[in-house]
PDB file of C-alpha atoms in Angstrom:
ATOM      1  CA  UNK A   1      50.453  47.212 -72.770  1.00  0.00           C
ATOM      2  CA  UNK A   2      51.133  43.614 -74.239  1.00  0.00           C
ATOM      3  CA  UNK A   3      49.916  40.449 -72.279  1.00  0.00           C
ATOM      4  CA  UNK A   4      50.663  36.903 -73.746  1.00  0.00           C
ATOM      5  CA  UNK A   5      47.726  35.039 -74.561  1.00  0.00           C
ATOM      6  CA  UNK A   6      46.164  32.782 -71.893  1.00  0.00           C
ATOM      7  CA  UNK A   7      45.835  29.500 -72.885  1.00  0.00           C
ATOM      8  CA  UNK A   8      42.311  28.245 -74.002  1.00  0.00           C
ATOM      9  CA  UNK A   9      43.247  25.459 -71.921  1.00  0.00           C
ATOM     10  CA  UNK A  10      43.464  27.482 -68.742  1.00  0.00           C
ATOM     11  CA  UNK A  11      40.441  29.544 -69.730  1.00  0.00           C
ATOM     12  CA  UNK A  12      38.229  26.710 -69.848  1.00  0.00           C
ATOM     13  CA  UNK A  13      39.682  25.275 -66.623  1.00  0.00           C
ATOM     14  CA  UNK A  14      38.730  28.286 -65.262  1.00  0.00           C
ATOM     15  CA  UNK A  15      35.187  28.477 -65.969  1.00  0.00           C
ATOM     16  CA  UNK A  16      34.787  25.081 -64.552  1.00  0.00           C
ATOM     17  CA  UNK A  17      36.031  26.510 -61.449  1.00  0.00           C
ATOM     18  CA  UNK A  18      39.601  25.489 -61.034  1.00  0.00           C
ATOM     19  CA  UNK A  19      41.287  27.479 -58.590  1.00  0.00           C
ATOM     20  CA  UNK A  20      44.750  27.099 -60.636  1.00  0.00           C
ATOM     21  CA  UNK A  21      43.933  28.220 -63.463  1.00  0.00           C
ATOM     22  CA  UNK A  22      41.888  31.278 -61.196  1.00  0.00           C
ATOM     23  CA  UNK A  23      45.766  31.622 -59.502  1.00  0.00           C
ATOM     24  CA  UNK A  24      47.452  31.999 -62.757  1.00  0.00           C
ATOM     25  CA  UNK A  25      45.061  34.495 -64.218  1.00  0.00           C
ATOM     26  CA  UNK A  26      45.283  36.383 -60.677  1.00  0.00           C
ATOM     27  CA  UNK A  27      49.203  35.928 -61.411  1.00  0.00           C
ATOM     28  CA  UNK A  28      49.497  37.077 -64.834  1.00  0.00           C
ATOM     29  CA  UNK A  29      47.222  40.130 -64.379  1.00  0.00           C
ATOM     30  CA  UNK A  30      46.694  41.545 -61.123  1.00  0.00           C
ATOM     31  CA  UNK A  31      50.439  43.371 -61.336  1.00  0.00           C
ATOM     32  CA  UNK A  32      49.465  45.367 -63.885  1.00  0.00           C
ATOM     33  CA  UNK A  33      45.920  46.291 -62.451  1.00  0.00           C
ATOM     34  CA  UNK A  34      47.372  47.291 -59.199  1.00  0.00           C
ATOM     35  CA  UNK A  35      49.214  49.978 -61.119  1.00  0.00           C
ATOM     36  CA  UNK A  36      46.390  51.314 -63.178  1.00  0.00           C
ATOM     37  CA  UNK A  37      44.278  51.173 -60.297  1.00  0.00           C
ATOM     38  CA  UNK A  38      46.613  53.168 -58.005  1.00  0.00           C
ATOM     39  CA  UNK A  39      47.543  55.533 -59.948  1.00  0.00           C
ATOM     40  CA  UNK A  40      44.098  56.372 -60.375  1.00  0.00           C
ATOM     41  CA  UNK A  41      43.277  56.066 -56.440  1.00  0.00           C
ATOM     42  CA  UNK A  42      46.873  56.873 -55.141  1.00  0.00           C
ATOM     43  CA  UNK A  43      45.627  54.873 -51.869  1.00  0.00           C
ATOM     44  CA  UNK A  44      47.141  51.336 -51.317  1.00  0.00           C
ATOM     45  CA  UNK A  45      44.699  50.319 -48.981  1.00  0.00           C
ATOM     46  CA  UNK A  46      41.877  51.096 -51.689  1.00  0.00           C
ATOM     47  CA  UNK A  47      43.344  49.465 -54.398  1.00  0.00           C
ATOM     48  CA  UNK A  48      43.758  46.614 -52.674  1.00  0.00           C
ATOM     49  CA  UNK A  49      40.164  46.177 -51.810  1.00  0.00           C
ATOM     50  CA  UNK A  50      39.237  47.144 -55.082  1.00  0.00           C
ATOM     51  CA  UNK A  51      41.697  44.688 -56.852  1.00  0.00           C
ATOM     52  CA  UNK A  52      40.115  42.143 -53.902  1.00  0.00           C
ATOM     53  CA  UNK A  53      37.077  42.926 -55.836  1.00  0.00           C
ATOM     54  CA  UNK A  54      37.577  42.279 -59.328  1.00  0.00           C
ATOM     55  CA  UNK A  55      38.552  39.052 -58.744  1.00  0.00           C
ATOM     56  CA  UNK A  56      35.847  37.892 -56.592  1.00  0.00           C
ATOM     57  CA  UNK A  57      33.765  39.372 -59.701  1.00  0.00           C
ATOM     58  CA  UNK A  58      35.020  37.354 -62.441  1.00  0.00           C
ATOM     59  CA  UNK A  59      35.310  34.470 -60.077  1.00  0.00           C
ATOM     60  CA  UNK A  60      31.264  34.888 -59.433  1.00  0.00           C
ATOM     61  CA  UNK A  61      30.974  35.332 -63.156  1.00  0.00           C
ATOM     62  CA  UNK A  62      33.219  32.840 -64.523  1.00  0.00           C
ATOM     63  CA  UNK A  63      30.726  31.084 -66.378  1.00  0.00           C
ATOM     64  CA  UNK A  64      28.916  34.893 -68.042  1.00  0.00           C
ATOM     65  CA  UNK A  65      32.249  35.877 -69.066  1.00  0.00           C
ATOM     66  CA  UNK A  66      33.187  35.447 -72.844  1.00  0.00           C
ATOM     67  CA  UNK A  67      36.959  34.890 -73.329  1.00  0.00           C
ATOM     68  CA  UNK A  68      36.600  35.386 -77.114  1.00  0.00           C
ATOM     69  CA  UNK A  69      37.440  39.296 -76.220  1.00  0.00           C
ATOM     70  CA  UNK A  70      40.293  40.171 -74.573  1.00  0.00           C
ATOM     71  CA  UNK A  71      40.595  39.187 -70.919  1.00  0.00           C
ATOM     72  CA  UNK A  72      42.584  42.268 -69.650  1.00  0.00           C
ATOM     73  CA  UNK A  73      40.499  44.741 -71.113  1.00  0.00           C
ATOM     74  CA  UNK A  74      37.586  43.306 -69.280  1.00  0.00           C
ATOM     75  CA  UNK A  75      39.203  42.873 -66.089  1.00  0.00           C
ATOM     76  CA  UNK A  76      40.642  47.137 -66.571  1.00  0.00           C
ATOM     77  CA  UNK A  77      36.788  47.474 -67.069  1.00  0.00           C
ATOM     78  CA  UNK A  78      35.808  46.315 -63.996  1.00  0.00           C
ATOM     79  CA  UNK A  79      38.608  47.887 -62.438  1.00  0.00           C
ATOM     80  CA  UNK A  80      38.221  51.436 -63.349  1.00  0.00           C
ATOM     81  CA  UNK A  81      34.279  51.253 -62.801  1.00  0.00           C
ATOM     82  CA  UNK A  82      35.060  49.915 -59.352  1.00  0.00           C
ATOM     83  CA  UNK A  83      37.518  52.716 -58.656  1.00  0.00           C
ATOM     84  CA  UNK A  84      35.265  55.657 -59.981  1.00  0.00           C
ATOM     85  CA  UNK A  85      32.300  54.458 -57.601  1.00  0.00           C
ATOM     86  CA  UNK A  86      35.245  54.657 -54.808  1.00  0.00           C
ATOM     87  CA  UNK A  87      35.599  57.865 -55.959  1.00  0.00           C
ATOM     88  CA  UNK A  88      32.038  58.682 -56.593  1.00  0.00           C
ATOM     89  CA  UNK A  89      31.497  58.175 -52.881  1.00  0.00           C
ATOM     90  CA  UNK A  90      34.843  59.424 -51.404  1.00  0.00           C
ATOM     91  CA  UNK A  91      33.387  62.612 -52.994  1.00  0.00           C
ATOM     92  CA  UNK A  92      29.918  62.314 -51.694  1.00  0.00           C
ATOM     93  CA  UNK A  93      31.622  61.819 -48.448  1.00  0.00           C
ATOM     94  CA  UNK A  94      33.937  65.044 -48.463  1.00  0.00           C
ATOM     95  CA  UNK A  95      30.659  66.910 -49.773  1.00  0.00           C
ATOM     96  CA  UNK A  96      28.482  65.561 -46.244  1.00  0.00           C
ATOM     97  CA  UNK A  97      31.268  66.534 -43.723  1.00  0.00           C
ATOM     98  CA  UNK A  98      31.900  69.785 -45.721  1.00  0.00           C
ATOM     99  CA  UNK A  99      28.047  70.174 -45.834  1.00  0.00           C
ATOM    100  CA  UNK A 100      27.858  69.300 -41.841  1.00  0.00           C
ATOM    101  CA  UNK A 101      30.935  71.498 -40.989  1.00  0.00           C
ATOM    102  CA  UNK A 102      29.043  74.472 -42.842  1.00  0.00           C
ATOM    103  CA  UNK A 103      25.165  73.922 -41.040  1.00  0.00           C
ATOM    104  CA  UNK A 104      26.762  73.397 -37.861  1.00  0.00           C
ATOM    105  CA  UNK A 105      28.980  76.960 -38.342  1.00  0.00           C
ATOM    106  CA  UNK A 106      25.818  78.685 -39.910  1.00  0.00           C
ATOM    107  CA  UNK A 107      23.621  77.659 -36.838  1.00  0.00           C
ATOM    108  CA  UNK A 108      26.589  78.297 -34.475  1.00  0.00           C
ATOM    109  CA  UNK A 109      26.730  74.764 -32.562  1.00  0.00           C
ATOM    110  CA  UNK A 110      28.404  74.679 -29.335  1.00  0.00           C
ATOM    111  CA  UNK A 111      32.263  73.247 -29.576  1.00  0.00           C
ATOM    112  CA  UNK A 112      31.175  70.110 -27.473  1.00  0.00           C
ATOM    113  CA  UNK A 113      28.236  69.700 -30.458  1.00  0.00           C
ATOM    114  CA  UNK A 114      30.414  69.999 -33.430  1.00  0.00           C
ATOM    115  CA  UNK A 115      33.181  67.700 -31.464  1.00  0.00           C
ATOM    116  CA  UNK A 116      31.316  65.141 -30.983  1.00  0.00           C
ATOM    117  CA  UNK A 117      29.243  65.099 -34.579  1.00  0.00           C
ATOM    118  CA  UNK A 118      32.543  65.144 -36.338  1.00  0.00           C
ATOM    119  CA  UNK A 119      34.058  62.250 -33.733  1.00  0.00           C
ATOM    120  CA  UNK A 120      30.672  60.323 -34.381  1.00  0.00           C
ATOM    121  CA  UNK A 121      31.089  60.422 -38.380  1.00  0.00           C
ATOM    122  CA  UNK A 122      34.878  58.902 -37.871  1.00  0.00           C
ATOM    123  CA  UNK A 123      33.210  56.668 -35.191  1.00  0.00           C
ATOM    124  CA  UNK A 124      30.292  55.666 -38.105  1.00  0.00           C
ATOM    125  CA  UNK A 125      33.142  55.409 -40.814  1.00  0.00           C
ATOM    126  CA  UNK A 126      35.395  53.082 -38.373  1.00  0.00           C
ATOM    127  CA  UNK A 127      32.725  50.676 -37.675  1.00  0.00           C
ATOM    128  CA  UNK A 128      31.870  50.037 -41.456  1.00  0.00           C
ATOM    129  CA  UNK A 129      35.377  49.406 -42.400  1.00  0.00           C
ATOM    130  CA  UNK A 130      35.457  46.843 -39.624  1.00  0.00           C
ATOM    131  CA  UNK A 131      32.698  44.859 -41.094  1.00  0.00           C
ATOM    132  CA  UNK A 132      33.744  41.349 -43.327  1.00  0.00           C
ATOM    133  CA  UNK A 133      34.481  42.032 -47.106  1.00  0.00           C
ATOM    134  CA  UNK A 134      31.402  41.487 -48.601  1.00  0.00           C
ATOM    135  CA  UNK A 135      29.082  43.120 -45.812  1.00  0.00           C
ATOM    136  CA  UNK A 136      30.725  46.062 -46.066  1.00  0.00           C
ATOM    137  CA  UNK A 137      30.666  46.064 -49.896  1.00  0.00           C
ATOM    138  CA  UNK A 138      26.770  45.466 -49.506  1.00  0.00           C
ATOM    139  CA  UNK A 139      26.163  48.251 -47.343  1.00  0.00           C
ATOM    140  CA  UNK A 140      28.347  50.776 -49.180  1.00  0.00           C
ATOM    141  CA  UNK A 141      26.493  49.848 -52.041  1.00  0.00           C
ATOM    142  CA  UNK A 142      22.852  50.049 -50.229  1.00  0.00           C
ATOM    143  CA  UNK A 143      22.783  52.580 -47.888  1.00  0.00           C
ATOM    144  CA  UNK A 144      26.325  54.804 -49.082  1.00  0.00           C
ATOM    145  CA  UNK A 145      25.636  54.259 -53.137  1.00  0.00           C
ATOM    146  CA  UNK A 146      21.896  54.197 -53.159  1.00  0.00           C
ATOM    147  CA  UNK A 147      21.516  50.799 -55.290  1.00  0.00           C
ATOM    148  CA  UNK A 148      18.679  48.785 -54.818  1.00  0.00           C
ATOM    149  CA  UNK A 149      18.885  44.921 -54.013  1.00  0.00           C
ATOM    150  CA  UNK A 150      17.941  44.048 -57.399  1.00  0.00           C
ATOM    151  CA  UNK A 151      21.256  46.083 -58.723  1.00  0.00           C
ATOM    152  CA  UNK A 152      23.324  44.556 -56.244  1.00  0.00           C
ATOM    153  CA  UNK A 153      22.478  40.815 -56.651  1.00  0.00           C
ATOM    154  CA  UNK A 154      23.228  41.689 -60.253  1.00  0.00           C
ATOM    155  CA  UNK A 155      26.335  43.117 -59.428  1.00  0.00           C
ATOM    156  CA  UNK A 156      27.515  40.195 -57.083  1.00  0.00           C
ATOM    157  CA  UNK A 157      26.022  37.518 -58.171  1.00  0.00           C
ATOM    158  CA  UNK A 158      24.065  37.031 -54.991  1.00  0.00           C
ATOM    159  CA  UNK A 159      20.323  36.682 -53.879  1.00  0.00           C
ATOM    160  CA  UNK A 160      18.309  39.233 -52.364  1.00  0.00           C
ATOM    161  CA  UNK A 161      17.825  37.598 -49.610  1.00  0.00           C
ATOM    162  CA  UNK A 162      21.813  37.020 -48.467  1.00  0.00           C
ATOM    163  CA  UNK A 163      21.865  40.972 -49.487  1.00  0.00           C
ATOM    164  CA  UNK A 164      19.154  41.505 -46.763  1.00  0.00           C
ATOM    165  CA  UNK A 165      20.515  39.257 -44.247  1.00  0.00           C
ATOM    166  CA  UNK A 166      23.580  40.772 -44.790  1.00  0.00           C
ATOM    167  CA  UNK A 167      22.124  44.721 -43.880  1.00  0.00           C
ATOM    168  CA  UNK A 168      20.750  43.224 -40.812  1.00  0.00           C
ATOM    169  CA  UNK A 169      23.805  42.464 -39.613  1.00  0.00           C
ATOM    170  CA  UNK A 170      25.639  45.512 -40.892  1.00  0.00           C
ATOM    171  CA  UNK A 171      23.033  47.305 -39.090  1.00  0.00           C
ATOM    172  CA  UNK A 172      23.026  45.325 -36.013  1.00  0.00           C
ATOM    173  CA  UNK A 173      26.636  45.455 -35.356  1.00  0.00           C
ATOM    174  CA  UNK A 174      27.059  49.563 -36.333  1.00  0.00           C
ATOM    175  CA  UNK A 175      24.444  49.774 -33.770  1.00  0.00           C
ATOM    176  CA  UNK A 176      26.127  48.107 -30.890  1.00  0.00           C
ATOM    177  CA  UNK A 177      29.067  49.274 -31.912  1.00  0.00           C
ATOM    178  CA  UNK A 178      28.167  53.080 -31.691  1.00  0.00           C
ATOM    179  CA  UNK A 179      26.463  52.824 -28.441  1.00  0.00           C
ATOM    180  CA  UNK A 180      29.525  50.967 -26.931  1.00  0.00           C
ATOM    181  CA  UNK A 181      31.766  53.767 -28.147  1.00  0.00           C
ATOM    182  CA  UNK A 182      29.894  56.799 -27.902  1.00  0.00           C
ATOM    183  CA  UNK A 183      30.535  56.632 -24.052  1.00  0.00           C
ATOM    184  CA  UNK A 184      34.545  56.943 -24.671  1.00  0.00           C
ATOM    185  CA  UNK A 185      33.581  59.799 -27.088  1.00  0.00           C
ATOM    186  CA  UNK A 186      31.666  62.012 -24.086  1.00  0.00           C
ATOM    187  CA  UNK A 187      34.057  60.814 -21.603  1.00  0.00           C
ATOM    188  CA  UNK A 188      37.422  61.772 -23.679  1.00  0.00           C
ATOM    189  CA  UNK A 189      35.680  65.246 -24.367  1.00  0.00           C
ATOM    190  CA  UNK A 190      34.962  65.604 -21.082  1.00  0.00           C
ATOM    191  CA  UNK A 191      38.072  64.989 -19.972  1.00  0.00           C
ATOM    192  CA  UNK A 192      39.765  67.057 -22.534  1.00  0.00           C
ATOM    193  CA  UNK A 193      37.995  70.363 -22.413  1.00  0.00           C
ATOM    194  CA  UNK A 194      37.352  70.086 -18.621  1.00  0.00           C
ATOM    195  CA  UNK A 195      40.663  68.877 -16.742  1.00  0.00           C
TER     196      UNK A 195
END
């Protein structure tokens, strides 16, 4: 695919930090990564995030990045590692329930058991996608990924410390939030295999 060349001008401004010249790489490329990335993903919703994501990357690493190579290339990079650790883990995912639907046949839970593990998963997986952007990002990477804190600050630019603070309060509010909704979960089951 053939992009016009940016203008050193614009590349410059933009590792000074100039949102414009940010906008008008955002412009000129994100089109064409959206594509790539969902035909890869085939998920709007993920490529969006994803595409979120880039950006905020080479916006963190404006100053690291070296426009001597081509820009597009590097941003594709970013992209399509991005998208295969989405993938990575939406496999790892599939494997756990698959794995939890199989131990809880094998030992032969009780229906109101395997209801309520499976509704407790969605419950889990509901409360992480309702934390902010880069929380959530965090914590997939921590606790879903297994990357340590020095990884991540690499990865995003960010301290250690903001990456524990931010786990706290992942933690804190997928706490609260389970035990405010595990009530609903018991009474709908209740009221669905008894009335």
């Amino acid at each position: 695919m053939h992009f016009k060349n940016i203008e050193k001008s614009i590349l410059i401004d933009f590792k000074k930090g100039d949102v414009k010249a940010f906008e008008y790489i955002y412009n000129m490329y994100s089109k064409s990564l959206y594509k790539s990335l969902l035909y890869l993903l085939k998920d709007p919703i993920e490529v969006d995030e994803i595409l979120h994501n880039v950006f905020l990357k080479i916006w963190a690493k404006k100053e690291e990045i070296d426009f001597e190579k081509n820009l597009y290339s590097y941003l594709l990079k970013i992209a399509n590692s991005m998208a295969i650790d989405l993938l990575r883990k939406n496999i790892r995912t599939q494997l756990l329930c698959d794995t939890l639907s199989q131990t809880e046949i094998r030992e032969t839970a009780s229906v109101e058991e395997t209801y309520l593990k499976k509704e407790e998963w969605i419950m889990v997986e509901e409360a992480i996608n309702l934390l902010p952007p880069q929380r959530k990002l965090i914590f997939t990477l921590f606790k879903l990924e297994g990357k340590s804190y020095q990884e991540i600050s690499e990865q995003l630019s960010i301290s250690t410390s903001t990456i524990s603070n931010q786990l706290v309060l992942s933690m804190k509010f997928l706490r609260k939030f389970i035990h405010e909704h595990q009530r609903e979960i018991r009474t709908l089951f209740f009221l669905f295999y008894f009335l």
